[in-house]
Short mmCIF file of C-alpha atoms in Angstrom, two decimals:
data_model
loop_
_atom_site.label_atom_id
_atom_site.label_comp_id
_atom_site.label_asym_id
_atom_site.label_seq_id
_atom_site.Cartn_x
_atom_site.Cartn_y
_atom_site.Cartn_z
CA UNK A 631 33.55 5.27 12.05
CA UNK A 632 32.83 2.89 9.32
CA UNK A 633 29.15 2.54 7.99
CA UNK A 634 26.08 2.63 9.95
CA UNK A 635 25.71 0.69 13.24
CA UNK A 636 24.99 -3.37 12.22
CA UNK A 637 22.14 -4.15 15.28
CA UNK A 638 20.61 -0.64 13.79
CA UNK A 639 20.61 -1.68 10.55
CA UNK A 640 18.90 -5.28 11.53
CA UNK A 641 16.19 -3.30 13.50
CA UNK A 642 15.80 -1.09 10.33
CA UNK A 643 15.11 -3.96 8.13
CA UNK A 644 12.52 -5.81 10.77
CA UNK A 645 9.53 -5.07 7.84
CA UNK A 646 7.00 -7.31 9.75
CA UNK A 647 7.53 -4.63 13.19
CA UNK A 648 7.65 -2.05 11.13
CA UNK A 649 4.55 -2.60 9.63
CA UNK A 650 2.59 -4.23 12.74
CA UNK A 651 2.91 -0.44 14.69
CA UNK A 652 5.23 2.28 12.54
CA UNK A 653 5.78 4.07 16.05
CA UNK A 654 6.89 1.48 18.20
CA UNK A 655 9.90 1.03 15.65
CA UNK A 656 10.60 4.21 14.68
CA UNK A 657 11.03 5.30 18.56
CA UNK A 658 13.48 2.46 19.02
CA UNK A 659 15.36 3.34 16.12
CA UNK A 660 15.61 7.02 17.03
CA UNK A 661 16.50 5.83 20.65
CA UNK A 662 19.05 3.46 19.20
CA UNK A 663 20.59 6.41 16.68
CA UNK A 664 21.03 8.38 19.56
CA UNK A 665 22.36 6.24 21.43
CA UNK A 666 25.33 5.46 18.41
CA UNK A 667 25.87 9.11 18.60
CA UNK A 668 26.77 9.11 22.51
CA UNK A 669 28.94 6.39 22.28
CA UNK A 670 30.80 7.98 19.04
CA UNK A 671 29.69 5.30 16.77
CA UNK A 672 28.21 7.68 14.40
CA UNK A 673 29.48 11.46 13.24
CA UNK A 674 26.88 13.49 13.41
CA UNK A 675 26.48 13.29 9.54
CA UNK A 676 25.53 9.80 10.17
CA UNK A 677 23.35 10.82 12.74
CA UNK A 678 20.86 12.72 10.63
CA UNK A 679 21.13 10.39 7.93
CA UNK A 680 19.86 7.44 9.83
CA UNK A 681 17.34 9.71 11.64
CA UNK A 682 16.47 10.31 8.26
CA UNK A 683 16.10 6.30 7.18
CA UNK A 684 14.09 6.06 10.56
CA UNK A 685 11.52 8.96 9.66
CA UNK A 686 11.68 7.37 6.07
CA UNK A 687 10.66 3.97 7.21
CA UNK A 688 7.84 5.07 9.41
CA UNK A 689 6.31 7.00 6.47
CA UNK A 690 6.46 3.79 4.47
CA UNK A 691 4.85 1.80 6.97
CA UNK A 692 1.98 4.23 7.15
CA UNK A 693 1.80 4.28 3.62
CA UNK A 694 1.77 0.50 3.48
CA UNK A 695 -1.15 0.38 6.51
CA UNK A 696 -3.21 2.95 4.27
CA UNK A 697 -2.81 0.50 1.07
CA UNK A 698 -3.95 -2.43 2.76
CA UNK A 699 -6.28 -0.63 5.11
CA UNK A 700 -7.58 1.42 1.25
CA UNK A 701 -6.96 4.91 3.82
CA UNK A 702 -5.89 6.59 1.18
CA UNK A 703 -6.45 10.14 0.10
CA UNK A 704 -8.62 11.07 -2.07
CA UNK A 705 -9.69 14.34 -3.94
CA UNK A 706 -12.69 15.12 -1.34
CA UNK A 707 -10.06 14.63 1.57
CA UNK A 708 -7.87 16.70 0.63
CA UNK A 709 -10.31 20.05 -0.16
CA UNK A 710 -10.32 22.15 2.80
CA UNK A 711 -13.76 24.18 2.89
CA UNK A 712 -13.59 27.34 5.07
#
């Protein structure tokens, strides 16, 4: 098992999905991780890593919709008042 799977990889790198709807791409790239792992393309190692890059990318996606969207936190969002 050399490296990570090349189709995942491309899928990974699709910015303009990624950004368009985070979900939609991360659940494909979960799927397709998954799917590495059954057919023994991946170690599990290399399983949780991309699963890892997958979660990471959907973050940053968000992150990017919340800059362009100006979503962001501020301090009166984040003060919980019991």
């Amino acid at each position: 098992m050399t490296g990570l799977p090349k189709v995942w990889l491309a899928e990974l790198n699709d910015l303009s999905e990624l950004i368009t709807d985070p979900d939609v791409p991360a659940a494909v790239l979960f799927e397709m991780a998954c799917a590495a792992r059954r057919r023994g393309e991946v170690d599990s190692a290399q399983l949780s890593e991309v699963l890892e890059f997958a979660d990471a990318a959907r973050l940053w996606a968000l992150t990017e919709n919340e800059k362009e969207w100006g979503l962001g936190w501020n301090s009166s969002t984040r003060r919980i008042n019991c």
